[in-house]
């Protein structure tokens, strides 16, 4: 297992995702002799996981069962331990496409945060690209580095614990793409530019507040970035349901036989009662060659 | 209102008033009744002290649930003198940042500290608060405010407030109709004073009340209702002046076919002969049977009173001797029969009045919002509208309205058909922290709207109706291929 | 005919709406002897309109036919002559509910613009309310006043040609609700307050740009308005369609009879390709009693 | 790219390169071919002069359609020194505010004035421009810019640009798949280097190209195609290096059932005997017939070449004598037959290679985006996936995906099923004029995503699958009642 390469079978040291049900998953570090408790009972790693095929059904000690899934950046995003607000798959997907990431891309990112986006970037730029990720919070930077090792992607990433607004990304002239998710992105625009290849590249800044967007766009325009474009993308989930709609009884006329009260079953979808109304504004820009 | 604009009395809370309690975004409808407990957000309150105060007064909930008017502005002031960090970099999440324990907080409460004071204590005892960004500080305060503040504002009810209240608290009772959707319906149906509007709803009376509010006591509203009784507990919550109820009529849908066929007899029955002309529907018969029909069943759950009656009856029967029970039953039967006759006569009069309004088939508007399949409801009730009048049909789901649309296109008699929904998002507007709210409603339901026209069965070529849907369909099929 | 009261039959001097097809309607001032040209040919008012019932089908000179509809504020909104950007029904519906308008309400509005909202307000506050509408553009104010007369709602409205930011609404202490659709609403907040009843009322400001919203919210908070709430409401139209989905041919096995290629018809809706993405932000607030 | 990051040559426009032309939000794919006219926005252009320049250079289109590189920054500068009025109060709409006539403008054009200069002239000759609000001025300039500016930027193609291009210009050719929806699909399917991905699409190859871009030449992509030929004109537009095509395989879906049943014979046929073992599908036979099958018909419209051939054939036959025609037909038949044999052998090899990749039923991902009913496509192709692998199905419409969802729940073998779409809106961010764009896309289509798991037919009680959908359904029914 690695986050950038599928394996067929679960091995010692893997991170596997236990699928208990929709919106109920947990990551497990697979270790000989270890046990993991779920609401369906315990899973014994040695007998229940190691050597089994990913996707297998595993019966827990209480008789209920779960599926064991191969980790992906997307499953990781919904199961990772939150150390910060994280980016979710909808925004990540958009960022990946709009930054034109692909195998071989060199990317600079700040902050690393909980590593949700980092894993998705690494998946996309492997096996020949590299991610330089900067996190000013020391504990977070260390935890992220440790996770990258556990997930066997550490050869593709360099984690730096520094303040990107003061100290930049620690590299110059190498990046095809830069991603900013920091409180004052406008302060990092110059550093972003320095990190990018002289031939140019793409930049994305994620900010929850419109004032941050305004200052960032201003800084980007000032620094000569082109194609500056701000957008918002929101996910809408449609839960599939069958609903029963009763038919009204308008009464039968004497000449007719009495109407039977009936209902019609309709296949439809319902939205969740509350949905994400905002994650952040995504501002994209192109750096022309300098 | 213009008619008594300078009269302050209508702006004061009076005994018997229907009001809405508000805390943050939480609303609850209530009536001002002396010495009567009201539950609001898991707290018992007595509303007695509110009497005489102006609407929109904020009250602090004291010990024992009594209300004490809060000094104005106290609430609005920013809770903490903010000293914000610029970022969260130095915050370590170890769960130890709050020095006050649960017990400490309970003690503060017992000491009679108000919500706001407790929150200040929490802030003062948080080792990380000052290091948090302004954004995070604000989130923290809001969270704690919700938990510890103990105030309630008393509002005069309105369609706006009640619609938000129902959607927020009990969307299931109003078929998940969101307030902006209701707003669209009232406007698209051109509901206004002086018109004659048909309403068919199973939204606890919210939609009916909304229509009545818009008509301001002028004109007529006819509630077309399913089952044995019109259900509209929500209308009461609007607290309309009594003359508003003069415009409200009701008609049971189980007589719609008879009314349309001209076979409905709404004349008073001669009690001596007890007969009605054979071809006409016998009203008494039908009213009596309606109560027991299948049709009525889904309503029983909502209709507290009748369900209660039934169960009381059943349990009392169980532990008596057969003879005594029989005798009692006879007596009750007699009393009930008498009661029923009175009710029946009342009902007959009401129905006759509504039938008279419907018979001209010249209603000015039709509003449907129910858990029933909208298609037969719409097709049935549309017949009562005059030509060139708007109608709106709400459904929580899109699919049944697609069917309505298709059916209406088939049968004709309507133009300007449109199936829509609305997207609604709220914003936080604050200096340097402006953004859409992080959560929004997933959906507010769908509306099909249209306008009636005179029916004409000779379809001419080159007509708007023939020309309208076809080309688009064709175009779509092309791009599909 | 009046915009606040239905009539059954078309009369001389009425404004009727000719319905040619979806999104194709035109208002006509009905005059004895007049003619109106449509793409289906001419409509002669004396014979084709006057005395006919609203909702009737009228055959035009070229043989095609149209429907003649009774005017409503909503039909007027989609057919009125644009003198400015106008408010559309989706926003109008929200404004009407959130301002708690009803028969008897006294409302102040600025600017009058093309009168789209004004007509909807008048419909709702009739027969006992009043609208004070202020428009700084002289020509527009005059045209609006003329339209109100033609639409037989002039007894319910006072049009003033002045600058609301300088001169206010021309009334004090009478309004239950105030509506602002002007470039600098924050400059009119004090005047709005003055126009409102001492017992308080509701205010709405419509602005396309977020900076206007920010300044307005600040001014509202400063003036002691409560329940300040900004929102956006967007209409989504669902066009009903039947689409044909071909079934794939995965090939038949020797033992089976060959599959016939077939298609399935599905009833669905499609959104228009482009839809309104923004009209404006609606900011609502409550004025407590003073 | 990391491997040749400092090599400037890949950043320069070369002859033969596939490029994208851009003006404002308008894109068009083209190839750099010398002396070849390209139509862009109703103008003829020769791209010759672009060769040697860097990508992202903006060119002015000169007389005769030749390109001249524009000095940088010229474009970006604000067109007019703005002197804005504060409101529009004094503007009278009389249609007389512009002093330049249409003829004047044509003359300016003939004088060789550039777009920007014409716009300045228009502004100078507008009596109302200075009185307009900044907002209105900006709108005016944008409108005129669109009309008179005459530049084009040349871009290196990418999935981002091509997806936006197709959606903007020819959404019908990509089943109305919006670029953000495509982005979701690529991510949800975990498309990445080194994996084995199945693609079934009728989106002109855009989806296939997008998958190939994400795989960077590592791994395998198998295009499962309907009809006689895989159709993917859009893949060419990506301008992939040639080694990318080594990972691309193709397999006709009409052999899927045979492959799954183990009856597909992909061995080279002995030309002398011409026989294959009876129970096996005869490949030649099936390839030949496939081309003529009903199945293929919907493709013909898109497939320019074959349709052209057919019509040419038909018209040439018409005006000849019977005899001559017969002879010619024989000859052509012969030549065609030979040609067909070569093609067939090529096809056989390709299919054998693809079949070998599919036979293990261990693909890592499945991406479906087509005009076909997604349900049978998904159920058929899902069988080729290994367990614990993601799949995504796109459909322009929600209803067919509801059916997919229901069917998958019935047959099992998948988890984490989710039906979604995305809402996308762009913003204008400018000092004091920040707002969402006034128009947005009506819809980007729907995506059903999920993950395969090992199939197990013994359904235990208390299992996640049994427990998952039922409670929600129940809850909904309750609130409905």
Short mmCIF file of N, CA and C in Angstrom, two decimals, chain D residues 70-147:
data_model
loop_
_atom_site.label_atom_id
_atom_site.label_comp_id
_atom_site.label_asym_id
_atom_site.label_seq_id
_atom_site.Cartn_x
_atom_site.Cartn_y
_atom_site.Cartn_z
N UNK D 70 1.94 41.14 -29.75
CA UNK D 70 1.59 42.41 -29.13
C UNK D 70 2.60 42.70 -28.05
N UNK D 71 2.95 43.96 -27.91
CA UNK D 71 3.84 44.30 -26.80
C UNK D 71 3.13 43.95 -25.51
N UNK D 72 3.85 43.35 -24.59
CA UNK D 72 3.21 42.94 -23.35
C UNK D 72 2.73 44.17 -22.60
N UNK D 73 1.73 43.97 -21.80
CA UNK D 73 1.14 45.01 -20.94
C UNK D 73 0.20 45.93 -21.70
N UNK D 74 0.38 46.02 -23.00
CA UNK D 74 -0.48 46.91 -23.77
C UNK D 74 -1.95 46.56 -23.52
N UNK D 75 -2.19 45.25 -23.52
CA UNK D 75 -3.56 44.75 -23.38
C UNK D 75 -4.12 45.02 -21.99
N UNK D 76 -3.26 44.87 -21.03
CA UNK D 76 -3.74 44.87 -19.65
C UNK D 76 -4.13 46.27 -19.18
N UNK D 77 -3.48 47.30 -19.77
CA UNK D 77 -3.72 48.65 -19.27
C UNK D 77 -5.18 49.02 -19.43
N UNK D 78 -5.65 49.75 -18.47
CA UNK D 78 -7.04 50.17 -18.50
C UNK D 78 -7.26 51.07 -19.70
N UNK D 79 -8.32 50.85 -20.40
CA UNK D 79 -8.52 51.53 -21.67
C UNK D 79 -8.66 53.03 -21.53
N UNK D 80 -9.54 53.45 -20.70
CA UNK D 80 -9.81 54.89 -20.65
C UNK D 80 -9.47 55.47 -19.28
N UNK D 81 -8.95 56.66 -19.30
CA UNK D 81 -8.78 57.38 -18.05
C UNK D 81 -10.19 57.64 -17.55
N UNK D 82 -10.55 57.00 -16.48
CA UNK D 82 -11.96 57.05 -16.10
C UNK D 82 -12.29 58.28 -15.27
N UNK D 83 -13.32 58.94 -15.69
CA UNK D 83 -13.86 60.07 -14.97
C UNK D 83 -15.31 59.73 -14.75
N UNK D 84 -15.59 59.07 -13.67
CA UNK D 84 -16.94 58.51 -13.54
C UNK D 84 -17.89 59.48 -12.87
N UNK D 85 -19.13 59.46 -13.32
CA UNK D 85 -20.19 60.16 -12.60
C UNK D 85 -20.58 59.34 -11.39
N UNK D 86 -21.29 59.91 -10.47
CA UNK D 86 -21.66 59.15 -9.27
C UNK D 86 -22.95 58.40 -9.45
N UNK D 87 -23.75 58.82 -10.37
CA UNK D 87 -24.96 58.06 -10.65
C UNK D 87 -25.41 58.37 -12.07
N UNK D 88 -26.48 57.74 -12.49
CA UNK D 88 -26.91 57.90 -13.89
C UNK D 88 -28.07 58.89 -14.02
N UNK D 89 -28.23 59.76 -13.01
CA UNK D 89 -29.49 60.50 -12.97
C UNK D 89 -29.69 61.42 -14.17
N UNK D 90 -28.59 61.95 -14.72
CA UNK D 90 -28.76 62.92 -15.79
C UNK D 90 -28.75 62.32 -17.18
N UNK D 91 -28.66 61.03 -17.24
CA UNK D 91 -28.60 60.40 -18.55
C UNK D 91 -30.01 60.22 -19.10
N UNK D 92 -30.23 60.79 -20.25
CA UNK D 92 -31.52 60.61 -20.90
C UNK D 92 -31.31 59.61 -22.04
N UNK D 93 -32.12 58.61 -22.05
CA UNK D 93 -31.97 57.58 -23.08
C UNK D 93 -32.66 58.01 -24.36
N UNK D 94 -31.94 58.65 -25.25
CA UNK D 94 -32.58 59.06 -26.50
C UNK D 94 -31.88 58.44 -27.71
N UNK D 95 -30.91 57.53 -27.45
CA UNK D 95 -30.22 56.87 -28.55
C UNK D 95 -29.31 57.81 -29.34
N UNK D 96 -29.09 59.00 -28.82
CA UNK D 96 -28.29 59.98 -29.58
C UNK D 96 -26.96 60.28 -28.90
N UNK D 97 -26.62 59.48 -27.88
CA UNK D 97 -25.44 59.86 -27.10
C UNK D 97 -24.13 59.58 -27.85
N UNK D 98 -24.14 58.68 -28.80
CA UNK D 98 -22.91 58.35 -29.54
C UNK D 98 -22.87 59.17 -30.83
N UNK D 99 -21.81 59.99 -30.93
CA UNK D 99 -21.73 60.87 -32.11
C UNK D 99 -21.16 60.15 -33.33
N UNK D 100 -20.36 59.10 -33.09
CA UNK D 100 -19.82 58.35 -34.23
C UNK D 100 -20.93 57.50 -34.85
N UNK D 101 -20.99 57.52 -36.16
CA UNK D 101 -21.97 56.67 -36.83
C UNK D 101 -21.31 55.33 -37.17
N UNK D 102 -22.11 54.40 -37.60
CA UNK D 102 -21.61 53.10 -38.04
C UNK D 102 -20.56 53.28 -39.13
N UNK D 103 -20.84 54.20 -40.06
CA UNK D 103 -19.92 54.45 -41.17
C UNK D 103 -18.59 55.02 -40.66
N UNK D 104 -18.70 55.93 -39.69
CA UNK D 104 -17.49 56.49 -39.10
C UNK D 104 -16.59 55.38 -38.59
N UNK D 105 -17.23 54.42 -37.89
CA UNK D 105 -16.45 53.35 -37.27
C UNK D 105 -15.80 52.48 -38.34
N UNK D 106 -16.57 52.18 -39.38
CA UNK D 106 -16.01 51.38 -40.47
C UNK D 106 -14.79 52.08 -41.07
N UNK D 107 -14.88 53.40 -41.16
CA UNK D 107 -13.78 54.18 -41.73
C UNK D 107 -12.55 54.08 -40.83
N UNK D 108 -12.78 54.20 -39.55
CA UNK D 108 -11.68 54.09 -38.59
C UNK D 108 -10.99 52.73 -38.76
N UNK D 109 -11.80 51.70 -38.96
CA UNK D 109 -11.25 50.36 -39.12
C UNK D 109 -10.38 50.30 -40.37
N UNK D 110 -10.92 50.89 -41.44
CA UNK D 110 -10.17 50.86 -42.70
C UNK D 110 -8.87 51.64 -42.58
N UNK D 111 -8.91 52.65 -41.76
CA UNK D 111 -7.68 53.42 -41.52
C UNK D 111 -6.67 52.61 -40.72
N UNK D 112 -7.06 51.40 -40.34
CA UNK D 112 -6.12 50.51 -39.65
C UNK D 112 -6.06 50.74 -38.15
N UNK D 113 -7.02 51.48 -37.63
CA UNK D 113 -7.02 51.68 -36.19
C UNK D 113 -7.23 50.34 -35.48
N UNK D 114 -6.49 50.15 -34.41
CA UNK D 114 -6.65 48.92 -33.65
C UNK D 114 -7.89 49.01 -32.77
N UNK D 115 -8.32 47.86 -32.32
CA UNK D 115 -9.53 47.78 -31.51
C UNK D 115 -9.52 48.77 -30.36
N UNK D 116 -8.39 48.80 -29.68
CA UNK D 116 -8.31 49.64 -28.50
C UNK D 116 -8.47 51.12 -28.85
N UNK D 117 -7.90 51.47 -29.98
CA UNK D 117 -7.99 52.86 -30.41
C UNK D 117 -9.42 53.22 -30.81
N UNK D 118 -10.09 52.27 -31.44
CA UNK D 118 -11.48 52.53 -31.82
C UNK D 118 -12.34 52.74 -30.58
N UNK D 119 -12.07 51.92 -29.58
CA UNK D 119 -12.85 52.05 -28.35
C UNK D 119 -12.64 53.43 -27.73
N UNK D 120 -11.39 53.88 -27.73
CA UNK D 120 -11.10 55.21 -27.18
C UNK D 120 -11.86 56.28 -27.96
N UNK D 121 -11.90 56.12 -29.27
CA UNK D 121 -12.66 57.06 -30.11
C UNK D 121 -14.14 57.05 -29.73
N UNK D 122 -14.65 55.86 -29.52
CA UNK D 122 -16.07 55.74 -29.14
C UNK D 122 -16.35 56.46 -27.83
N UNK D 123 -15.42 56.27 -26.91
CA UNK D 123 -15.58 56.92 -25.59
C UNK D 123 -15.52 58.43 -25.75
N UNK D 124 -14.55 58.89 -26.51
CA UNK D 124 -14.39 60.34 -26.68
C UNK D 124 -15.61 60.95 -27.34
N UNK D 125 -16.27 60.18 -28.18
CA UNK D 125 -17.41 60.71 -28.90
C UNK D 125 -18.76 60.39 -28.24
N UNK D 126 -18.69 59.83 -27.05
CA UNK D 126 -19.93 59.56 -26.33
C UNK D 126 -20.23 60.73 -25.41
N UNK D 127 -21.39 61.30 -25.55
CA UNK D 127 -21.71 62.48 -24.73
C UNK D 127 -22.07 62.07 -23.31
N UNK D 128 -22.40 60.80 -23.11
CA UNK D 128 -22.87 60.39 -21.79
C UNK D 128 -21.84 59.59 -20.99
N UNK D 129 -20.73 59.18 -21.65
CA UNK D 129 -19.79 58.27 -20.98
C UNK D 129 -19.32 58.83 -19.63
N UNK D 130 -18.95 60.13 -19.63
CA UNK D 130 -18.40 60.70 -18.40
C UNK D 130 -19.43 60.78 -17.29
N UNK D 131 -20.70 60.83 -17.67
CA UNK D 131 -21.75 60.92 -16.66
C UNK D 131 -22.17 59.55 -16.13
N UNK D 132 -21.73 58.51 -16.80
CA UNK D 132 -22.12 57.18 -16.35
C UNK D 132 -21.39 56.82 -15.07
N UNK D 133 -21.98 55.96 -14.27
CA UNK D 133 -21.27 55.46 -13.09
C UNK D 133 -20.12 54.57 -13.58
N UNK D 134 -19.17 54.38 -12.67
CA UNK D 134 -18.02 53.56 -13.00
C UNK D 134 -18.49 52.19 -13.49
N UNK D 135 -19.50 51.70 -12.81
CA UNK D 135 -20.05 50.39 -13.14
C UNK D 135 -20.54 50.36 -14.59
N UNK D 136 -21.26 51.41 -14.94
CA UNK D 136 -21.82 51.48 -16.29
C UNK D 136 -20.73 51.71 -17.32
N UNK D 137 -19.72 52.50 -16.95
CA UNK D 137 -18.58 52.74 -17.86
C UNK D 137 -17.90 51.42 -18.18
N UNK D 138 -17.69 50.66 -17.14
CA UNK D 138 -16.99 49.40 -17.30
C UNK D 138 -17.75 48.46 -18.23
N UNK D 139 -19.04 48.44 -18.03
CA UNK D 139 -19.89 47.60 -18.86
C UNK D 139 -19.77 48.02 -20.33
N UNK D 140 -19.76 49.33 -20.52
CA UNK D 140 -19.66 49.90 -21.87
C UNK D 140 -18.35 49.49 -22.54
N UNK D 141 -17.27 49.65 -21.81
CA UNK D 141 -15.95 49.32 -22.36
C UNK D 141 -15.87 47.84 -22.72
N UNK D 142 -16.36 47.02 -21.80
CA UNK D 142 -16.30 45.57 -22.04
C UNK D 142 -17.05 45.19 -23.30
N UNK D 143 -18.22 45.81 -23.46
CA UNK D 143 -19.05 45.51 -24.61
C UNK D 143 -18.33 45.88 -25.90
N UNK D 144 -17.74 47.06 -25.88
CA UNK D 144 -17.06 47.55 -27.07
C UNK D 144 -15.79 46.75 -27.34
N UNK D 145 -15.10 46.39 -26.25
CA UNK D 145 -13.87 45.62 -26.37
C UNK D 145 -14.14 44.33 -27.12
N UNK D 146 -15.22 43.69 -26.71
CA UNK D 146 -15.58 42.42 -27.30
C UNK D 146 -15.81 42.59 -28.80
N UNK D 147 -16.35 43.76 -29.16
CA UNK D 147 -16.74 43.98 -30.54
C UNK D 147 -15.55 44.35 -31.42
#
